[in-house]
Short mmCIF file of C-alpha atoms in Angstrom, two decimals:
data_model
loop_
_atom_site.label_atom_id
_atom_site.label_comp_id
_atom_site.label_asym_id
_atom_site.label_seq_id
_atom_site.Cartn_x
_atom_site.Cartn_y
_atom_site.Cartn_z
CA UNK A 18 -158.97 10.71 -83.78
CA UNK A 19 -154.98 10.19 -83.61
CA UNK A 20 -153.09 13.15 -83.17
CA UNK A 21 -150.20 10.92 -85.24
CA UNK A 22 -150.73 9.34 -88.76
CA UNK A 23 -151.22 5.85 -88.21
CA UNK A 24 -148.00 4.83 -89.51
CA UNK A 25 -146.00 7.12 -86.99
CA UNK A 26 -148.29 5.06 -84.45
CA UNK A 27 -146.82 1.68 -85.64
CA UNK A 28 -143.04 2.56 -85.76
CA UNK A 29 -143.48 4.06 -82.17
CA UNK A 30 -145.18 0.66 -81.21
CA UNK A 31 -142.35 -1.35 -82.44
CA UNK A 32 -139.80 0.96 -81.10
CA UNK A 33 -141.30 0.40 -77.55
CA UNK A 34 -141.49 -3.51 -77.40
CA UNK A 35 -137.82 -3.24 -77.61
CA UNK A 36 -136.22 -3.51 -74.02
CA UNK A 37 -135.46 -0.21 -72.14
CA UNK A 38 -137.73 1.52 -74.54
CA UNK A 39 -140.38 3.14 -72.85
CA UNK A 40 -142.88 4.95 -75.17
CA UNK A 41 -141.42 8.05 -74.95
CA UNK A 42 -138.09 7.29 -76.26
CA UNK A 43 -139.77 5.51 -78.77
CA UNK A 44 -141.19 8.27 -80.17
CA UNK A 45 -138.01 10.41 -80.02
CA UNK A 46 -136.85 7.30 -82.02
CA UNK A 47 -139.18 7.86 -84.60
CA UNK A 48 -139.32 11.27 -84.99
CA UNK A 49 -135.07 10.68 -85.52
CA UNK A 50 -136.17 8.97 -88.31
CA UNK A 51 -138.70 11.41 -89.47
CA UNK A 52 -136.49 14.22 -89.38
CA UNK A 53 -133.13 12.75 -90.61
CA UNK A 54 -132.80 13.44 -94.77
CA UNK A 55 -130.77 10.82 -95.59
CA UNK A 56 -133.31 8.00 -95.36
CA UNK A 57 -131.81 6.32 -92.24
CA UNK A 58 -135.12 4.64 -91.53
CA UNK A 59 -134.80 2.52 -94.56
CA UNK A 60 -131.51 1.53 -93.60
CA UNK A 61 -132.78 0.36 -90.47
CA UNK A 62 -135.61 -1.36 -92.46
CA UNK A 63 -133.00 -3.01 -94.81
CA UNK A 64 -130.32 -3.87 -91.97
CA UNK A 65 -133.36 -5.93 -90.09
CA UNK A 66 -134.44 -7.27 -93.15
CA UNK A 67 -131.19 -8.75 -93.91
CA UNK A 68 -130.31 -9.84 -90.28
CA UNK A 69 -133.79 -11.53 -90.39
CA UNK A 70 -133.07 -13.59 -93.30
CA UNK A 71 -129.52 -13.85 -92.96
CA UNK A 72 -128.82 -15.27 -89.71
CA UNK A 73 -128.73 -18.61 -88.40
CA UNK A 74 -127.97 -20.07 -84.78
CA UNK A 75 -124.46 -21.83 -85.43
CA UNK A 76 -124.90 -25.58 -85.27
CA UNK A 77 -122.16 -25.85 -82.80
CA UNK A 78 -122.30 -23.35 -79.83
CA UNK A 79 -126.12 -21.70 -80.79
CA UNK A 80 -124.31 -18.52 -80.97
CA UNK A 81 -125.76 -16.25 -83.92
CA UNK A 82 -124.00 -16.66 -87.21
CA UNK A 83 -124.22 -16.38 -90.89
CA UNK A 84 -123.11 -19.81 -90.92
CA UNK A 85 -124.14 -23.22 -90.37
CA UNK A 86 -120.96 -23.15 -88.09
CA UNK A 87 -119.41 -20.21 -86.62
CA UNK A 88 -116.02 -18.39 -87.14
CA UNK A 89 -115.18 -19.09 -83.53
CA UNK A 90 -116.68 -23.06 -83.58
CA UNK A 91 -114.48 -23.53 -87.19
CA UNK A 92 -111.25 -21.59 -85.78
CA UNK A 93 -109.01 -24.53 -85.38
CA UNK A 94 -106.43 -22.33 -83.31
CA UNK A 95 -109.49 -22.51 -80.43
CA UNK A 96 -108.72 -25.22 -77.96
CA UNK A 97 -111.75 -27.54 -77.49
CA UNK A 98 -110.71 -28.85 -74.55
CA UNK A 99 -112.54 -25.88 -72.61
CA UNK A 100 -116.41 -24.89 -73.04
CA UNK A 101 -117.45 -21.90 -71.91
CA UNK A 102 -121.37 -21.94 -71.76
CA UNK A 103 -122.75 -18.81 -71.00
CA UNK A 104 -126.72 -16.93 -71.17
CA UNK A 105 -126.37 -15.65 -74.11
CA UNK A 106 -124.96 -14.49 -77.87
CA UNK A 107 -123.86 -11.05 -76.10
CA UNK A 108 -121.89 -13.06 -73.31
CA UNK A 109 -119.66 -14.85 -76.25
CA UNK A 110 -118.81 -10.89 -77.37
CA UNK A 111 -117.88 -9.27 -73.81
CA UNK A 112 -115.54 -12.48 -73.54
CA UNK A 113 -113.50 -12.41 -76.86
CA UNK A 114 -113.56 -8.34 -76.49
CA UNK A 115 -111.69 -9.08 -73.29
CA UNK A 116 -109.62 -11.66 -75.68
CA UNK A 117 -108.60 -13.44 -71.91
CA UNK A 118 -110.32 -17.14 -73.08
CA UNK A 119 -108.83 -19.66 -75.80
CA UNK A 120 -111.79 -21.94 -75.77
CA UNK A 121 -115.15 -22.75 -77.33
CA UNK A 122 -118.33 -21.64 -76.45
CA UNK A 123 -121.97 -23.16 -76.23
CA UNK A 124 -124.99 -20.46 -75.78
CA UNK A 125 -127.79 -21.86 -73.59
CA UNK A 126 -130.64 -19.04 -74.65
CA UNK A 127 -131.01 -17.89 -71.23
CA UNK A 128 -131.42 -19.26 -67.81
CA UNK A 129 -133.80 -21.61 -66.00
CA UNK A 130 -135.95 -19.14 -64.41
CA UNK A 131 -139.55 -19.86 -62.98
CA UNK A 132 -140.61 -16.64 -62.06
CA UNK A 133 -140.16 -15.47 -66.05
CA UNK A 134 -141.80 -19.08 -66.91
CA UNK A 135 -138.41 -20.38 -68.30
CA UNK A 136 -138.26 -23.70 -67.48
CA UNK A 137 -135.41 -26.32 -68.15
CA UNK A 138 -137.13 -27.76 -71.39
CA UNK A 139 -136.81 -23.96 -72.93
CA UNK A 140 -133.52 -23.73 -73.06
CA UNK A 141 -130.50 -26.06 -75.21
CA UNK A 142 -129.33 -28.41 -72.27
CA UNK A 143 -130.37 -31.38 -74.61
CA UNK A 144 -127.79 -29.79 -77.20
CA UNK A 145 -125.18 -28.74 -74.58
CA UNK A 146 -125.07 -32.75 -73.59
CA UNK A 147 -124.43 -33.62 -76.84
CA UNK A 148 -121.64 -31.01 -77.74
CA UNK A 149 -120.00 -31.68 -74.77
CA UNK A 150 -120.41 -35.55 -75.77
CA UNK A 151 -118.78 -34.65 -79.11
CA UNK A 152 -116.23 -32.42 -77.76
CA UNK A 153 -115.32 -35.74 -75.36
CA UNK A 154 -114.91 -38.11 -78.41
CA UNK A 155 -112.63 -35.33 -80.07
CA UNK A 156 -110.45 -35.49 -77.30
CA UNK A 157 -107.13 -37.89 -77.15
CA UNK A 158 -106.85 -37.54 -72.99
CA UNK A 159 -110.51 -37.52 -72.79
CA UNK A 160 -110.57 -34.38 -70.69
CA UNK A 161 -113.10 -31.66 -71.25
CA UNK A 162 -113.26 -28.41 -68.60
CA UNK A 163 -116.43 -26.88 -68.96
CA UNK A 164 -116.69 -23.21 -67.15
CA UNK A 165 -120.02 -21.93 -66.44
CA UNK A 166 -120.51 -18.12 -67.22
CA UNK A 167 -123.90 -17.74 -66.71
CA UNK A 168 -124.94 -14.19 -64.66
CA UNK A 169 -124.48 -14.41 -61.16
CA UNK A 170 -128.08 -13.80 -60.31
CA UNK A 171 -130.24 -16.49 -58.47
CA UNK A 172 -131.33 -17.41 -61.86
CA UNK A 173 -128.02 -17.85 -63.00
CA UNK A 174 -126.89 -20.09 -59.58
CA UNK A 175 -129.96 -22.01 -60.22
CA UNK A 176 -128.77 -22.76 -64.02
CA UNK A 177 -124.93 -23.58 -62.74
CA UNK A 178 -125.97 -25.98 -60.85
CA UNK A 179 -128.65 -27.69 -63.11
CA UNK A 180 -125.52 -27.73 -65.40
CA UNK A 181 -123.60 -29.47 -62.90
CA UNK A 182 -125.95 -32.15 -62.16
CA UNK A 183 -126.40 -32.75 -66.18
CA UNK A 184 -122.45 -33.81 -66.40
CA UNK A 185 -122.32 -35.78 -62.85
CA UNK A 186 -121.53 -38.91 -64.46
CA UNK A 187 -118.85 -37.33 -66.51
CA UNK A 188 -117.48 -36.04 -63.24
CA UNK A 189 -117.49 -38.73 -61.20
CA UNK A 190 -115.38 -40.67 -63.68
CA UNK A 191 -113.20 -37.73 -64.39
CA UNK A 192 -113.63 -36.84 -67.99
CA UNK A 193 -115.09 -33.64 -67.05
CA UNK A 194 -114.29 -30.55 -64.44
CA UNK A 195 -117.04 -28.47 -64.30
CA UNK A 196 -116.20 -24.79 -63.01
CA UNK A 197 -117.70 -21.53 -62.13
CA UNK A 198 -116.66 -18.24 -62.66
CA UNK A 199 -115.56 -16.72 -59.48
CA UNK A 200 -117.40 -13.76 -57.50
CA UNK A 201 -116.09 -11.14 -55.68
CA UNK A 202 -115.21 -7.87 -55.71
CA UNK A 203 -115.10 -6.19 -58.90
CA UNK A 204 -112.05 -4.23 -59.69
CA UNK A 205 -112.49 -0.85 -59.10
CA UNK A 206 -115.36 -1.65 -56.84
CA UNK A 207 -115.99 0.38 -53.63
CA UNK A 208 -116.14 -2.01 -50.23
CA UNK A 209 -118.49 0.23 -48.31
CA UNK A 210 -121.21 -0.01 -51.09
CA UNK A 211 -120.55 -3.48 -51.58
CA UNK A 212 -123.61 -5.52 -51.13
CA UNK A 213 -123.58 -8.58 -48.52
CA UNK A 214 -124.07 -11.46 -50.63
CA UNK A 215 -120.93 -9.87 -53.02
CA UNK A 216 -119.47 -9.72 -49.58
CA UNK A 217 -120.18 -13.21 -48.28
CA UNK A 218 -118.57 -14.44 -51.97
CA UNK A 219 -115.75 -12.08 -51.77
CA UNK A 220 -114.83 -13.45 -48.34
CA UNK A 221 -115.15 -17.41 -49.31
CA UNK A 222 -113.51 -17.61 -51.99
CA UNK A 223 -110.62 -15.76 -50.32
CA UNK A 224 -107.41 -16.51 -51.68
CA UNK A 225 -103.74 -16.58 -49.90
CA UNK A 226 -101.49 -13.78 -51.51
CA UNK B 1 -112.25 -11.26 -87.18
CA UNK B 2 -115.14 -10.01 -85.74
CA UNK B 3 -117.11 -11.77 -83.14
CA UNK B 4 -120.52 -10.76 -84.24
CA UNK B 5 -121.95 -11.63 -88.18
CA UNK B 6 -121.70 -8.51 -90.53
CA UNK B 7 -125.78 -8.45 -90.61
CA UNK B 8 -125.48 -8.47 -86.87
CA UNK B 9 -123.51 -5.66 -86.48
CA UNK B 10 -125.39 -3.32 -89.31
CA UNK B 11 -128.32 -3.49 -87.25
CA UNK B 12 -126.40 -2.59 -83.94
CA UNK B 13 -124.50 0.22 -86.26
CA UNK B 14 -128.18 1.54 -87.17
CA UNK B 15 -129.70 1.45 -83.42
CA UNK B 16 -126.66 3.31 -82.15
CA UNK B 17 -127.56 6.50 -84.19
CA UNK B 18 -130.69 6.82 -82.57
CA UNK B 19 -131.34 9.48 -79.75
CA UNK B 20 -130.42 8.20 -76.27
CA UNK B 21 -129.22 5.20 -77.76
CA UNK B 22 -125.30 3.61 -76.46
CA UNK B 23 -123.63 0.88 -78.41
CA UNK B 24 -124.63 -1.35 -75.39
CA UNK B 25 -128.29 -0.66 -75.72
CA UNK B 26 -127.97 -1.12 -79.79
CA UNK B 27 -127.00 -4.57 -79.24
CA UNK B 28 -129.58 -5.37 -76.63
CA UNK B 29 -131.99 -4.10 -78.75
CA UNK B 30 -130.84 -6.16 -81.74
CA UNK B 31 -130.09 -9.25 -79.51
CA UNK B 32 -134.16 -8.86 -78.73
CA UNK B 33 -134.96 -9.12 -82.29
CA UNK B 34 -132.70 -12.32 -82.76
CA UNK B 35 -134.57 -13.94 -79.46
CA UNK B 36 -137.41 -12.92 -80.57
CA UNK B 37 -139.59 -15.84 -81.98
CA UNK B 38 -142.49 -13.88 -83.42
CA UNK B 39 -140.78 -11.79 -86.59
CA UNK B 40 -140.59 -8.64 -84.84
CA UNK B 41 -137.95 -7.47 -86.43
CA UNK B 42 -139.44 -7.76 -89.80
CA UNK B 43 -142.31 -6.08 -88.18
CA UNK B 44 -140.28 -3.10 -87.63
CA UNK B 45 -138.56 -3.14 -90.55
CA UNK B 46 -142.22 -3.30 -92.47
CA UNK B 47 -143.76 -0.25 -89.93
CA UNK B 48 -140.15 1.58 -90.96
CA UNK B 49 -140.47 1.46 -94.69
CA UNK B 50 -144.57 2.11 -94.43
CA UNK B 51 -143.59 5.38 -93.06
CA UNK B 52 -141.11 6.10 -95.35
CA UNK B 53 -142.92 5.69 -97.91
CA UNK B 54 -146.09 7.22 -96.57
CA UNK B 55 -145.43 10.07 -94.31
CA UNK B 56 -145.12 13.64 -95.61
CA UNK B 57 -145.56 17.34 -93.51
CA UNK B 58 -149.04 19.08 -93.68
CA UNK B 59 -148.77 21.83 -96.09
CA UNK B 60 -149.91 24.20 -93.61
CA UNK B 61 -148.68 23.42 -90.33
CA UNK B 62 -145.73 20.92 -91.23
CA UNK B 63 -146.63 18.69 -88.64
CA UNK B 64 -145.82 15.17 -89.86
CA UNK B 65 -149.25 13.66 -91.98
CA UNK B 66 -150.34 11.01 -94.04
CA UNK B 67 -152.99 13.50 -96.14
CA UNK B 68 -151.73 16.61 -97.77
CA UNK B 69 -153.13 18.56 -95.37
CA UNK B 70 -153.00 17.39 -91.89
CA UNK B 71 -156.30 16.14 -89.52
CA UNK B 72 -155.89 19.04 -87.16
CA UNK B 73 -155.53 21.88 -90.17
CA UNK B 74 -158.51 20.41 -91.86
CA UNK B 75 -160.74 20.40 -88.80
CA UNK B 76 -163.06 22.85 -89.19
CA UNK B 77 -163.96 22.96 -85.13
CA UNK B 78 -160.47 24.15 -84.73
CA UNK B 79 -160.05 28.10 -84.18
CA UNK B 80 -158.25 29.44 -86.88
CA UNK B 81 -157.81 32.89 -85.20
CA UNK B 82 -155.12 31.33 -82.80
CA UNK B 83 -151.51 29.76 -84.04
CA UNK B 84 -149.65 27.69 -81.63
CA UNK B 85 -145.92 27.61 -82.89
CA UNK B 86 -143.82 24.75 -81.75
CA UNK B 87 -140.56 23.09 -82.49
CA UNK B 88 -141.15 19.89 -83.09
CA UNK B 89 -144.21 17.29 -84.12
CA UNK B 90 -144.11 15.80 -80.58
CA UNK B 91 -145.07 19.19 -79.08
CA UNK B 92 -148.60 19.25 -81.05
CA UNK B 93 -148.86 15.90 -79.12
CA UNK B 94 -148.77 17.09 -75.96
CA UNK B 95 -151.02 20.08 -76.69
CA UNK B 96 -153.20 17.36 -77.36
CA UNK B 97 -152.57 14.74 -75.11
CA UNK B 98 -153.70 17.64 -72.77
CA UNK B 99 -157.02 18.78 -74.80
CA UNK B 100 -156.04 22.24 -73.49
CA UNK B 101 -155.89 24.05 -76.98
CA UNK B 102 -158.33 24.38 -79.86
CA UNK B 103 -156.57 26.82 -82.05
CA UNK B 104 -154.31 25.46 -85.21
CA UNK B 105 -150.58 24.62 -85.03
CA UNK B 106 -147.50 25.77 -87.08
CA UNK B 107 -144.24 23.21 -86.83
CA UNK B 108 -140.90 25.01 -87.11
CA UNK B 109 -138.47 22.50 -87.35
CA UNK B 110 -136.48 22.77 -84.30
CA UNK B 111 -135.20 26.61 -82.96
CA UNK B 112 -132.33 28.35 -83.87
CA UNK B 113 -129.32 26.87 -82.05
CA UNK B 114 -125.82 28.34 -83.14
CA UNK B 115 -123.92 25.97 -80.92
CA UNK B 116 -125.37 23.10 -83.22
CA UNK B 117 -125.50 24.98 -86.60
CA UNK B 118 -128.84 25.88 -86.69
CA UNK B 119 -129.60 28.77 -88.35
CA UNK B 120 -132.84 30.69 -89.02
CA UNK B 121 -132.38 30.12 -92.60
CA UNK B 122 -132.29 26.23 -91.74
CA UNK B 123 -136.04 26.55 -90.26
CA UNK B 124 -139.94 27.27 -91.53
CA UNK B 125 -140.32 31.29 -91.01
CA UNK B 126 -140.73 31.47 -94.26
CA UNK B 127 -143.24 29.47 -94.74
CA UNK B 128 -144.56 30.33 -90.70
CA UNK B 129 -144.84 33.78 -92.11
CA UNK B 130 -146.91 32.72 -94.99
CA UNK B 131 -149.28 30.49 -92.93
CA UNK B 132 -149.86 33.74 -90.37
CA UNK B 133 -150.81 36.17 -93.96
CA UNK B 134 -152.99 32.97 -94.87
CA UNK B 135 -154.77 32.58 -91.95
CA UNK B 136 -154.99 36.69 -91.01
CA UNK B 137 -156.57 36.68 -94.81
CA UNK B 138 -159.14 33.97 -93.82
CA UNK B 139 -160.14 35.70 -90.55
CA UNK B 140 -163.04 38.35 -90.36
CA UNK B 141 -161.78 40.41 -87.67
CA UNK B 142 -157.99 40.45 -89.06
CA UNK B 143 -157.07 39.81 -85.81
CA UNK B 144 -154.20 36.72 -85.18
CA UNK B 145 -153.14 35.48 -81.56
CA UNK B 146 -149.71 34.01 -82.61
CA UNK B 147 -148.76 31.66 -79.31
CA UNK B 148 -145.58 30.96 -78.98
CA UNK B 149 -144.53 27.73 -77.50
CA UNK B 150 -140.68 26.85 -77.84
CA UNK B 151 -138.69 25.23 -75.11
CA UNK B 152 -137.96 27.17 -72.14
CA UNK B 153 -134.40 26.80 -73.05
CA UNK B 154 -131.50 29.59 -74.33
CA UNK B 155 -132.30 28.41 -78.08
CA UNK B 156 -135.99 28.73 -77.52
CA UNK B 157 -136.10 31.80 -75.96
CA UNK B 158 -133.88 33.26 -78.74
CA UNK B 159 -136.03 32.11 -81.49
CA UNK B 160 -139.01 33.52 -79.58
CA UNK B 161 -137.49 36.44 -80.22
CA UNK B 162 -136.84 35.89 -83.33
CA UNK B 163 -140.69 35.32 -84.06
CA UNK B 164 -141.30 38.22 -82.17
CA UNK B 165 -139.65 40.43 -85.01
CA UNK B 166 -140.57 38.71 -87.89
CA UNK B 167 -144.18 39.78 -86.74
CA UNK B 168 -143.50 43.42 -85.60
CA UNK B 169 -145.28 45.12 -88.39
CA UNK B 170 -148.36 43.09 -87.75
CA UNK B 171 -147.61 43.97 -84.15
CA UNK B 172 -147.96 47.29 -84.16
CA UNK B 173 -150.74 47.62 -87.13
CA UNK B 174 -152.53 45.84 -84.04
CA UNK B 175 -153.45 42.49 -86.43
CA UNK B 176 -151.51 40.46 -83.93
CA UNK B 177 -150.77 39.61 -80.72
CA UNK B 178 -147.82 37.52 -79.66
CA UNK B 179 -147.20 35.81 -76.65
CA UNK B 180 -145.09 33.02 -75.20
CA UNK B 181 -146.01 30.15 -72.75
CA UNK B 182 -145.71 30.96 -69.24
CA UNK B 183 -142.43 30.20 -67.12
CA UNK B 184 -142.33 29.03 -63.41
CA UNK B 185 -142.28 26.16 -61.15
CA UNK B 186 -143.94 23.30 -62.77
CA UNK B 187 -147.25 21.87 -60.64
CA UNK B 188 -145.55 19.44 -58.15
CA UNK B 189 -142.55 21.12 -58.04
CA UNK B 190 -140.25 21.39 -55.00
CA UNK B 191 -139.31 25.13 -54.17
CA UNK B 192 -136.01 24.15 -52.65
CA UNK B 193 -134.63 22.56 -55.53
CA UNK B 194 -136.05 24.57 -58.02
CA UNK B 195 -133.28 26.41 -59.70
CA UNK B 196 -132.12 30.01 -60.28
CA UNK B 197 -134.07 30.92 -63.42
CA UNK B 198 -137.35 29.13 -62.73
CA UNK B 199 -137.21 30.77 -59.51
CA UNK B 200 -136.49 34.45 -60.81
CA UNK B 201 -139.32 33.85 -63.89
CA UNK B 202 -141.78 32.43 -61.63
CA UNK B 203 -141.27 35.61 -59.51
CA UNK B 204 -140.88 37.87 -62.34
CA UNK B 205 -144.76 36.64 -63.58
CA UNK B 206 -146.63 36.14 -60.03
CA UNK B 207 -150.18 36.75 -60.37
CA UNK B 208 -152.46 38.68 -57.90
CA UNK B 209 -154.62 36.08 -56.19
#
């Protein structure tokens, strides 16, 4: 016998498939819900219903929208000469809260990544080809930039240059510059606890001041 | 114009009300749901609004049911000559999660906290009071072990107290005894970092050995 009703037992299940949830928060989760009067559990119930049937990946950049094409993808004050490709839909929001980037976006889904079982065929480099192709054809000089913002974990190394080799064609005739984002120190960042590899990057990509 | 789709940002709105949980977390969490291939989040949603709909508090110990009267109040093995009071419906589950207690449970609700607004009017001593006269009526030898078992915090220890008073009369007629869970250094404890008040309670209760 359950000390818990069995429907206690399936919201604290839920709760702790989430990521960073461990089963103990999720049942401080639930029992919010279970004490709180003013039915928030149904307005998480209703906001996840509605997000589930709501949202869409935009047909553009695969960044989630409630569109077939995305505020940021439709904005015709973005320039389209620049694609930003990052990991993933979270990556597109740290960079316009930072409002430092005038470009488009495309959202790969993740990063190649054999350890996790993520292979190259999961993720939208099929789809990144071909909005980069129709980026191209928009283009009068013919000139695209594409910056890669994926993580800078092995995985995300890994991805940059897979990216890289996808567009070497474009490269080599010069319709495309392909760039990473640089690493280094962060600001704010502490040298003595700085770890080697930051380090190593910090010191190569050195710049004269 | 906001980056993320209204539906999006309900969700993360709803997550970030939750105990322990930041706006960065929120969006992970709801990020998860919109990776996620498999419909989670409608099975959340569906576990959410199950409980909602189907959860209610025992009649007798409050403890969060699906029956009118809870599995633990209508087990007849259970000794209904000893009350365990507790603050909240995850206590009962570590009671047991440990299989340490066979006496009944009473659920107060949380302890009186001024800081917070939490008054005594605000929890179940009404009702507590009620459930000891029930369960002193039921038993032969009118005699009721009342345990009490609220945090070993300030608001706990107050609302010990508090308990302690409301049963005074049945004190002192000798109908009931009340104690409160043992304080001191936790098994695996380090001595060295324990701090001042452990230290001084675990000295103030050492045991002959």
């Amino acid at each position: 016998m359950s000390v818990l009703p069995k429907s206690v037992e399936n919201v604290i299940t839920q709760f702790s498939r989430l990521p960073g949830v461990g089963p103990k928060s999720a049942a401080r989760m639930t029992y919010h819900y279970l004490r709180s009067p003013n039915k928030d559990a149904s307005k998480l119930a209703n906001a996840l219903i509605d997000m589930d049937e709501n949202i869409c990946f935009c047909s553009k950049c695969y960044n989630v929208s409630d569109k077939e094409v995305c505020d940021l993808c439709s904005n015709l004050l973005r320039k389209n000469s620049k694609l930003c490709i990052v990991e993933e839909p979270l990556d597109v929001v740290a960079f316009e809260n930072s409002a430092i980037y005038d470009g488009v976006y495309f959202v790969l889904g993740g990063v190649i990544s054999p350890a996790e079982g993520i292979g190259a065929e999961d993720l939208r480099f099929k789809q990144l080809k071909e909005r980069a192709d129709e980026l191209l054809e928009e283009l009068e000089d013919k000139k695209l930039e594409v910056i890669v913002a994926t993580n800078p974990s092995l995985e995300g190394e890994a991805t940059a240059s897979y990216i890289h080799d996808i567009f070497e064609k474009n490269i080599k005739e010069g319709t495309m510059i392909v760039s990473r984002l640089a690493m280094g120190l962060p600001t704010g960042a502490d040298l003595e606890y700085a770890d080697r590899l930051t380090l190593k990057r910090a010191l190569e990509g050195r710049r004269s001041i």
